[in-house]
Short mmCIF file of C-alpha atoms and ligand atoms in Angstrom, two decimals:
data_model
loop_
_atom_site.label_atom_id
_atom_site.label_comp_id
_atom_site.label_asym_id
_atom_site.label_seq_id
_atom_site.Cartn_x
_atom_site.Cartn_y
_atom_site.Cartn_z
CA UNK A 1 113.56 109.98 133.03
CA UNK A 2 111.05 110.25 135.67
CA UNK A 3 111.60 108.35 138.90
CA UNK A 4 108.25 106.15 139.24
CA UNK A 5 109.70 104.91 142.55
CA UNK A 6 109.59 108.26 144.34
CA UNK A 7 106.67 108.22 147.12
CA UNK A 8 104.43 110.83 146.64
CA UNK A 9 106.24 114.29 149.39
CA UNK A 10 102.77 114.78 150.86
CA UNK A 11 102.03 110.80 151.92
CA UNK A 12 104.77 110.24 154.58
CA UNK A 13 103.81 113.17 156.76
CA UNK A 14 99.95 112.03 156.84
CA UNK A 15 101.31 108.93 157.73
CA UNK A 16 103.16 110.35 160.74
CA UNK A 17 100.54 112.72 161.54
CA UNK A 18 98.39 109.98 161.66
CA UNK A 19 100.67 107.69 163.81
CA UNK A 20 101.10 110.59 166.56
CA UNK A 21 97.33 111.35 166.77
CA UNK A 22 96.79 107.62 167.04
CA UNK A 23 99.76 106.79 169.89
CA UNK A 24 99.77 110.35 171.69
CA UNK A 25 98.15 109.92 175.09
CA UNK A 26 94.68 111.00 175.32
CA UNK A 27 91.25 111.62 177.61
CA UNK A 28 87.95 110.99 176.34
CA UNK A 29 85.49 113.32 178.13
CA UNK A 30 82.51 113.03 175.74
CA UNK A 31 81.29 109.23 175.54
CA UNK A 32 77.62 107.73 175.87
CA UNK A 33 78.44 104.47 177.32
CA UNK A 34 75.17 103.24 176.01
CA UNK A 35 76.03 105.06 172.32
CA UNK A 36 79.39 102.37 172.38
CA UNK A 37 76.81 99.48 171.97
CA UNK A 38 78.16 97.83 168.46
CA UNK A 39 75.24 96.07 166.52
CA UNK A 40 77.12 92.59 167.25
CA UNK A 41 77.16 92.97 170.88
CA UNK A 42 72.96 94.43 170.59
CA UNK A 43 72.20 91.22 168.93
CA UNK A 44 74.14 89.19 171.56
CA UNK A 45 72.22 90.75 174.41
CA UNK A 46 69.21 90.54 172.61
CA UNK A 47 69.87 86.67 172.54
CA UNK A 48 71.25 86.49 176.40
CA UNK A 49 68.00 88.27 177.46
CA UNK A 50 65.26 86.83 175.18
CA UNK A 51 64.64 90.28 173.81
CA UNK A 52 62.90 90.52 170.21
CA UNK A 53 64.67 93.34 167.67
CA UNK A 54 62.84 95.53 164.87
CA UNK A 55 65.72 93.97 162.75
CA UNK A 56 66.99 90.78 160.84
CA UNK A 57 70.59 91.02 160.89
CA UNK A 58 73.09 92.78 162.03
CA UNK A 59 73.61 94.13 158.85
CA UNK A 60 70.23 95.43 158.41
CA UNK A 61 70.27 97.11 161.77
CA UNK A 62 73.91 98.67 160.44
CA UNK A 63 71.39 99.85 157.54
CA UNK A 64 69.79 101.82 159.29
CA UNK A 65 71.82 104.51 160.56
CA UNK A 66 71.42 106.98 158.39
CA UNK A 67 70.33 109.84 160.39
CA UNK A 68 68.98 113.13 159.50
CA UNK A 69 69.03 114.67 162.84
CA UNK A 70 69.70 114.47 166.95
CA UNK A 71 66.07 113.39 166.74
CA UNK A 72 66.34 110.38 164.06
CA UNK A 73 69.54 108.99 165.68
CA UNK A 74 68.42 108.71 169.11
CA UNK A 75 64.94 107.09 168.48
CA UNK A 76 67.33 104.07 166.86
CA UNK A 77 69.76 104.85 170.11
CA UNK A 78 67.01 104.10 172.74
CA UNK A 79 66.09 101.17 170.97
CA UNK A 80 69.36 99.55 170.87
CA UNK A 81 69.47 100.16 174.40
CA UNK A 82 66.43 97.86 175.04
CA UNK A 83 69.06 94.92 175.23
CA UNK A 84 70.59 95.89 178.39
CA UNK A 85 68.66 94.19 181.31
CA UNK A 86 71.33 93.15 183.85
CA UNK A 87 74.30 94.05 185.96
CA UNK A 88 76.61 91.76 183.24
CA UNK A 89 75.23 93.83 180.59
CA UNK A 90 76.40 97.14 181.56
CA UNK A 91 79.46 95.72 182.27
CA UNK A 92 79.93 93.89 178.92
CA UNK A 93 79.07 97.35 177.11
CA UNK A 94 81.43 99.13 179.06
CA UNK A 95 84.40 96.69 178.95
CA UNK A 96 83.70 96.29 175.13
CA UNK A 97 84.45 100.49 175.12
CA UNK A 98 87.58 99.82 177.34
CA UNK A 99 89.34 97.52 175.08
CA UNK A 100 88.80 100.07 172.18
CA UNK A 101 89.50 102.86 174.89
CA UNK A 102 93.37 101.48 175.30
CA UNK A 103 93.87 100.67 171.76
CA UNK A 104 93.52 104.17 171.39
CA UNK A 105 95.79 105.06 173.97
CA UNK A 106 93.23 106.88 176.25
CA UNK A 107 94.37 107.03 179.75
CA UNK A 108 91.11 108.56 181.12
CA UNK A 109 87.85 108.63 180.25
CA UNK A 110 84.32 109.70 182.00
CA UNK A 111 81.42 108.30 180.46
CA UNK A 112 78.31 109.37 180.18
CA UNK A 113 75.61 107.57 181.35
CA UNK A 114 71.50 107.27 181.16
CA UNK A 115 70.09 105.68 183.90
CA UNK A 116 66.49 107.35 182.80
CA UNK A 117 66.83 104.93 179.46
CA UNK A 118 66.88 102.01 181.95
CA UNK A 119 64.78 102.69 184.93
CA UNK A 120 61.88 103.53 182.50
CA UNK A 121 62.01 100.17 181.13
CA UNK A 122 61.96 98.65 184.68
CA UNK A 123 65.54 97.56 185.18
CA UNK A 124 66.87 98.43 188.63
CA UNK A 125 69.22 101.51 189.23
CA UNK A 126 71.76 99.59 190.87
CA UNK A 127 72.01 97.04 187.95
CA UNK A 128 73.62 100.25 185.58
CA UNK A 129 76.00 101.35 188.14
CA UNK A 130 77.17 98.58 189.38
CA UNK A 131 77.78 96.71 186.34
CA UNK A 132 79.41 100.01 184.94
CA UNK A 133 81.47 100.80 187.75
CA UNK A 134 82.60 97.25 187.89
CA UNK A 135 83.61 97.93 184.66
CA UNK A 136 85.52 101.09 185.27
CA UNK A 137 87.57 99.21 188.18
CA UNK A 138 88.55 96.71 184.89
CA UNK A 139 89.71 99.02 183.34
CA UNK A 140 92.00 100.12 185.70
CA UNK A 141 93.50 96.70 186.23
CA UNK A 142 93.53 95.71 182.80
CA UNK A 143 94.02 98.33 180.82
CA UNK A 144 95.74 101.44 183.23
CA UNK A 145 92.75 103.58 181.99
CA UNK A 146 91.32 105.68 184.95
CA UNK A 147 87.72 105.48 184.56
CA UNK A 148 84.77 107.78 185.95
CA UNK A 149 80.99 108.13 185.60
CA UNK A 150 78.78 110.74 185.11
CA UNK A 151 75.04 110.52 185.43
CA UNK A 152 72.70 112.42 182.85
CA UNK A 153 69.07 113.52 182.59
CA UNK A 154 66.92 113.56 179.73
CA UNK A 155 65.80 116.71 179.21
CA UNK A 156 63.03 115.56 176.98
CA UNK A 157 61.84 114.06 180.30
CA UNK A 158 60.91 116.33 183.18
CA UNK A 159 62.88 118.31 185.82
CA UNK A 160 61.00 115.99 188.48
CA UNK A 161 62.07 112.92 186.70
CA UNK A 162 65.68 114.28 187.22
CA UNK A 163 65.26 114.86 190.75
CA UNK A 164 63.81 111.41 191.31
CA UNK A 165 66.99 109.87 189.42
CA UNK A 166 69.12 111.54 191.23
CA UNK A 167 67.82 110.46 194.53
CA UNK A 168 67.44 106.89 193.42
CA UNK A 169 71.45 107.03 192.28
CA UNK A 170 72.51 108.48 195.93
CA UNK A 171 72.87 105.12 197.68
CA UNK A 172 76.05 104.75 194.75
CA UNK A 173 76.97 108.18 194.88
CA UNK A 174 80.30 107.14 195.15
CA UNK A 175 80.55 105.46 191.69
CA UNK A 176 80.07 108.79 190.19
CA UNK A 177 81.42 111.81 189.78
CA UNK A 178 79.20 114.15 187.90
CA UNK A 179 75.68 114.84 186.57
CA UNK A 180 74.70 115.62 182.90
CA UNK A 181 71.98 116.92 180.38
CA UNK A 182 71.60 114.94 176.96
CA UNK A 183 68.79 113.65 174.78
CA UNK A 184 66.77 116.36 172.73
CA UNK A 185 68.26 119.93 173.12
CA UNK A 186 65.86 121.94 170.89
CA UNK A 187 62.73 122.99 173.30
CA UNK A 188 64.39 121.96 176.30
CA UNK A 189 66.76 124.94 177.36
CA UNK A 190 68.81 124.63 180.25
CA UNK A 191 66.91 126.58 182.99
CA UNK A 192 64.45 123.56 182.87
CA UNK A 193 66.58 121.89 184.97
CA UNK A 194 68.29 124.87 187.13
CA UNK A 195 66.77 123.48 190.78
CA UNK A 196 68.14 119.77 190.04
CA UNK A 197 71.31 121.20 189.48
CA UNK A 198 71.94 123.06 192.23
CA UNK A 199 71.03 120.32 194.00
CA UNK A 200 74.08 118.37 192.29
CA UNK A 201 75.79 121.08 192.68
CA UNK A 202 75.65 121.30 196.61
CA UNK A 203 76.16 117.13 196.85
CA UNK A 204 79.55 118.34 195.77
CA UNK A 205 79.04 116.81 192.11
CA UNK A 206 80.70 118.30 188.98
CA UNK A 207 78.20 119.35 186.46
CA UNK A 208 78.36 119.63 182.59
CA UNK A 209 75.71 119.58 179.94
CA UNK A 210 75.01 119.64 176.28
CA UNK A 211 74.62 122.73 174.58
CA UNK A 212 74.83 124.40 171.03
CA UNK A 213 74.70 121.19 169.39
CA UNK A 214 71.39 121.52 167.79
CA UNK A 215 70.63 124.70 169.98
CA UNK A 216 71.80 128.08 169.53
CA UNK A 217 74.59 129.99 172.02
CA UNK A 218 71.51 131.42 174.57
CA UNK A 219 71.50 127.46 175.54
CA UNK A 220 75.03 127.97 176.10
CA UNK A 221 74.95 130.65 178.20
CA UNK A 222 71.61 129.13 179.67
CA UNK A 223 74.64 126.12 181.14
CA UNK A 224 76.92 128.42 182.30
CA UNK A 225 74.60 131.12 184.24
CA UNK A 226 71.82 128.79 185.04
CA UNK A 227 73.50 125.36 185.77
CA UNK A 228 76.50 126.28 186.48
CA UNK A 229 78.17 124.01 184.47
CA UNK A 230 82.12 123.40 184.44
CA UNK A 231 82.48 121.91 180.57
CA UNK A 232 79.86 122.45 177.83
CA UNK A 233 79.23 119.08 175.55
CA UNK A 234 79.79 119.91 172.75
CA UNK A 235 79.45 124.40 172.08
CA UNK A 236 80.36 124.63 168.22
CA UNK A 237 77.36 126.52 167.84
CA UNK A 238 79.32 129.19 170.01
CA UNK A 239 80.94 130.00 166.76
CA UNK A 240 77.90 132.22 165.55
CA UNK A 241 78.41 134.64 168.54
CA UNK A 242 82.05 136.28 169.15
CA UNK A 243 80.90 137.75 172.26
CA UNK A 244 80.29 134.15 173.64
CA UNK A 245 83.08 132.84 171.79
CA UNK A 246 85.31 135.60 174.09
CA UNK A 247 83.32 134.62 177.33
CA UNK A 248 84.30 131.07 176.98
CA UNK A 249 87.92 131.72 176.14
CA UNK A 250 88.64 133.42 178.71
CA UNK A 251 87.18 131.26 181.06
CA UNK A 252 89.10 128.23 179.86
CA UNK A 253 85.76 127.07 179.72
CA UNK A 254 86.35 123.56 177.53
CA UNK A 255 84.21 122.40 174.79
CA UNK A 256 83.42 118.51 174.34
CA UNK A 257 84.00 118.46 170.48
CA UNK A 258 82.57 115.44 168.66
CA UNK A 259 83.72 115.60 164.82
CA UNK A 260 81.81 112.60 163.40
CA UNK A 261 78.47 113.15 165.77
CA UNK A 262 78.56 116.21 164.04
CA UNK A 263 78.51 115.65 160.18
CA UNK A 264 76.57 112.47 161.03
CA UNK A 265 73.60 114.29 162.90
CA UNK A 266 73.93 117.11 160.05
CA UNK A 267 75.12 119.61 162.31
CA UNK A 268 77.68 120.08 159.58
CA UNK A 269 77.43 119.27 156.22
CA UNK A 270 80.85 118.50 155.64
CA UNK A 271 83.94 117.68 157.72
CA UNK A 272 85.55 120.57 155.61
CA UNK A 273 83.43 122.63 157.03
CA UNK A 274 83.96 121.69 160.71
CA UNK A 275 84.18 124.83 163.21
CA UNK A 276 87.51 123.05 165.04
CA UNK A 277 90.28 124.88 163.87
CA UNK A 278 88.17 128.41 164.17
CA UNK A 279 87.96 127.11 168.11
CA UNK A 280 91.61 126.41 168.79
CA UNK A 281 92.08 129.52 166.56
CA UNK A 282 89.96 131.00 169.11
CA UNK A 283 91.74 129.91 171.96
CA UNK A 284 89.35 127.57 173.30
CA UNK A 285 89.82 124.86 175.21
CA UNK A 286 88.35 122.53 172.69
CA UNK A 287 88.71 118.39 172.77
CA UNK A 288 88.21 115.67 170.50
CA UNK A 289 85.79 113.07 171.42
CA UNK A 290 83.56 110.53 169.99
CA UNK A 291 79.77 110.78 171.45
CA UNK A 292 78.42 107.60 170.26
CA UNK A 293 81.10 105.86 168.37
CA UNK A 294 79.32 102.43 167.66
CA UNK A 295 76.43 105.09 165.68
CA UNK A 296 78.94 107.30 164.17
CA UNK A 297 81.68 105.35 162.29
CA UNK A 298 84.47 105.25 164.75
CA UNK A 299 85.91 105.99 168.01
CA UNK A 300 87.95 108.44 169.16
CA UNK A 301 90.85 108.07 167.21
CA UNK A 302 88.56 107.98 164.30
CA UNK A 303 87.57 110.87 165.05
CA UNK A 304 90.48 112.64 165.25
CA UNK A 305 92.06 111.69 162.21
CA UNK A 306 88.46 112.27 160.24
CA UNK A 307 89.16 116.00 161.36
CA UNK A 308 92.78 116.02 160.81
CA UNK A 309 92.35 114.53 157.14
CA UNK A 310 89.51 117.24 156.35
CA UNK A 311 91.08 119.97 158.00
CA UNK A 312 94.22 121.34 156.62
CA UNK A 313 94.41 123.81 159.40
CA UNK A 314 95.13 121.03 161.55
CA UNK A 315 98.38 119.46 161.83
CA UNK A 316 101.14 118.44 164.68
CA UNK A 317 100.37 121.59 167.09
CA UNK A 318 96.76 121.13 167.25
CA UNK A 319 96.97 117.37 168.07
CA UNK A 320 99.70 118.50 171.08
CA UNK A 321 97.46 121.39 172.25
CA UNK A 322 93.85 118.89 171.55
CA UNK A 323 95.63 116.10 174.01
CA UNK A 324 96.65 118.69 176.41
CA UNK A 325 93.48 120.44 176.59
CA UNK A 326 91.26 116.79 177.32
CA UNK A 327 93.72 116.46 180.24
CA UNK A 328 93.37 120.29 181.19
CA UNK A 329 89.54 119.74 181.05
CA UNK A 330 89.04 116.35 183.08
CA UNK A 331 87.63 116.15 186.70
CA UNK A 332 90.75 114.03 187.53
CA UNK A 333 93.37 115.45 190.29
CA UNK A 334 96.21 117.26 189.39
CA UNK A 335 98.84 114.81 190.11
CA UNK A 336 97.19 112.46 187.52
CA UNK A 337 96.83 115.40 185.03
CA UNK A 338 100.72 116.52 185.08
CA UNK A 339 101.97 112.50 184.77
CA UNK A 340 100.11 112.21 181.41
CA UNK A 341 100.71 115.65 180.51
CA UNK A 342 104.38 114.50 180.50
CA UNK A 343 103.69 111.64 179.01
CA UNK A 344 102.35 113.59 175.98
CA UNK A 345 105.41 115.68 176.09
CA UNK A 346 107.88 112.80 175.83
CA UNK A 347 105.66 111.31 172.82
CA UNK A 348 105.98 114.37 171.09
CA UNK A 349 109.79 115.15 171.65
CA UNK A 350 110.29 111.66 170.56
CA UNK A 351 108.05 111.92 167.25
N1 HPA B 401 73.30 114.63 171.92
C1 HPA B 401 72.34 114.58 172.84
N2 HPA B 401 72.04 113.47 173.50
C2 HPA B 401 72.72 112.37 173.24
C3 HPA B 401 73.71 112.35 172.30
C4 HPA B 401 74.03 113.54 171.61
O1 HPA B 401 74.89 113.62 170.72
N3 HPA B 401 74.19 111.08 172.27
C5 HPA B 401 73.51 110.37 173.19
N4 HPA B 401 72.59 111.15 173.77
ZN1 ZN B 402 76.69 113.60 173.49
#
C-alpha cells in the first residue's frame, strides 16, 4: 500500500531554501530608483500632476512590457518617468521601494539615480534629491534600512552633459555618495566619460558603472582602467573571457548581478542558463540584485529565488556567501558591515 500522505522528499527543502533566502539579511547595491515605479503609483502621479499617458489602464501599460532588448525597455522606462515632477514624488517612489526594501529584509541599499531623466524635462535638480534623500532618512526611522544615493549619467547623452550634472548636484553633494554610468551601453564605451570621472573621483566620490550587460568584457576593462571604478553593474558578460574573469577575482572586484533584468532584456534566454553559479564558481564577488523591479517581475527577493529555483547549482552556501558578498561590496563603513555580517551568521546557525 502506497502512502498517498507522504510529502513529496524534494518540497520541504525548497521550502526552507526559500524561507532563508527570503529572511537572511541582505544589501541591495543594484536598484534604479526610478525603475521601482509600479504602474499603480505611474498612474497616480500622472493624476497628482495633470500629466497625460500613452496608455488606458494600468493593465494595458502592464501589457506592454515585453521587451526585446536594453533598448526596448528603457524607451517604456523614460516614459514612465515623465510622472515625476515634484519633491513629493521622488519621495513617494522611493518610500514605495522602502516598504518592499524591509519586507525583504534588506538592511542597506544604494540606489541608483537619474537626475539627467529629470532635468531634461525641466524639473529642478534639487526636487530629485531632496525628495529622495528625504526618503532615505525614512527609511532609516521607519524601517532600520541604511539608505544611500548614487548619481548616474546617461551615456547615451554626452560627456559634457555629465559634467554639467554633476556640477548642478554639488550644492547636495552630501546626499550622495557615488556617481554612475547607465542607459544604453552598446556604442557608448566607458572612456567616453574618463575626464568626468576623475573628476568624481577627486570630489572623493565612489564610482561604479555598468558594463558587460549588453557590451562585451573590453567595456569591462574600459571601467576598471579608464574610470576607475570600484564595483561593475552588472559583468556577466565577463564570463566569455577567463583572463578577465581571473583579473576580477582576484581583485575582489564585485559584480552587481541582476537575474530577472537579465532573461527579461534577453541577455539570457533562460534562467537555466544564467552565468551565476559559473561566477561564485569563479570566486567572484557576485550579488543578487533587482535593477528595475517594478519592469522585471519582482524585487529582490524575487530575484533570488527565480535563480535559486532555476539553478540547481545553487543552494544554502551560495545564498550565505551571495548575502555576505552584498555586504562585502557596499560603500558602507566597516562597523555597519561586521553587525549585519553577524546578523547573517546567527540566521544561518539558527536555520
Ligand atoms: N541597464 C542600463 N541602464 C539602465 C538599466 C539597465 O539595466 N536600468 C535602468 N537604466
Ligand atoms: Zn541597472
Amino acid at each position: 500500500m502506497t502512502d498517498s500522505l507522504a510529502p513529496a522528499p524534494a518540497q520541504p527543502d525548497r521550502a526552507a531554501l526559500h524561507a532563508l533566502l527570503r529572511r537572511m539579511p541582505k544589501a541591495e547595491l543594484h536598484i534604479h530608483i526610478e525603475g521601482s515605479l509600479e504602474p499603480e503609483l505611474i498612474f497616480r502621479l500622472a493624476a497628482r500632476n495633470g500629466v497625460a499617458l500613452a496608455y488606458p489602464s494600468v493593465a494595458a501599460l502592464r501589457a506592454a512590457y515585453a521587451f526585446t532588448d536594453l533598448q526596448s525597455f528603457l524607451d517604456i522606462y523614460y516614459a514612465g518617468a515623465g510622472v515625476l515632477l515634484k519633491e513629493a514624488d521622488f519621495f513617494d517612489m522611493a518610500h514605495a521601494y522602502f516598504e518592499r526594501a524591509a519586507a525583504d529584509h534588506v538592511v542597506h541599499a544604494e540606489l541608483f539615480f537619474d537626475p539627467q531623466t529629470h532635468t531634461e524635462r525641466g524639473v529642478p535638480i534639487e526636487a530629485v534629491i531632496l525628495g529622495l534623500a528625504r526618503a532615505c532618512r525614512r527609511a532609516q526611522a521607519e524601517f532600520g534600512i541604511s539608505a544611500r544615493l548614487i548619481l548616474c549619467f546617461l551615456r547615451h547623452l554626452s560627456e559634457e552633459a555629465a559634467f554639467a550634472t554633476l556640477e548642478q548636484a554639488l550644492p547636495w553633494r552630501e546626499h550622495f555618495v557615488g556617481v554612475g554610468l547607465d542607459s544604453s551601453e552598446r556604442g557608448h564605451p566607458p572612456e567616453k566619460f574618463a575626464r568626468v570621472f576623475a573628476r568624481a573621483g577627486a570630489l572623493g566620490l565612489h564610482r561604479v558603472a555598468h558594463a558587460g550587460e549588453e557590451g562585451p568584457p573590453a567595456y569591462i576593462e574600459g571601467a576598471l582602467d579608464v574610470l576607475q571604478v570600484e564595483r561593475i553593474d552588472h559583468g556577466v558578460r565577463c564570463i566569455e573571457s577567463p583572463a578577465l574573469v581571473q583579473r576580477l577575482a582576484a581583485l575582489r572586484m564585485p559584480l552587481t548581478v541582476c537575474p530577472l533584468s537579465n532573461v527579461k532584456l534577453r541577455v539570457y534566454d533562460t534562467m537555466a542558463g544564467h552565468s551565476l553559479p559559473a561566477l561564485l564558481q569563479a570566486g567572484l564577488c557576485a550579488t543578487v540584485n533587482s535593477d528595475d523591479p517594478a519592469y522585471f517581475g519582482g524585487y529582490v527577493n524575487d530575484n533570488y529565488i527565480a535563480a535559486f529555483d532555476a539553478l540547481p547549482q545553487l543552494g544554502r552556501d551560495e545564498a550565505y556567501r551571495l548575502a555576505r558578498n552584498s555586504f562585502e561590496a557596499s560603500f558602507a563603513p566597516a562597523a555597519d558591515k561586521a553587525r549585519w555580517t553577524a546578523q547573517l551568521d546567527a540566521v544561518f546557525a539558527s536555520a
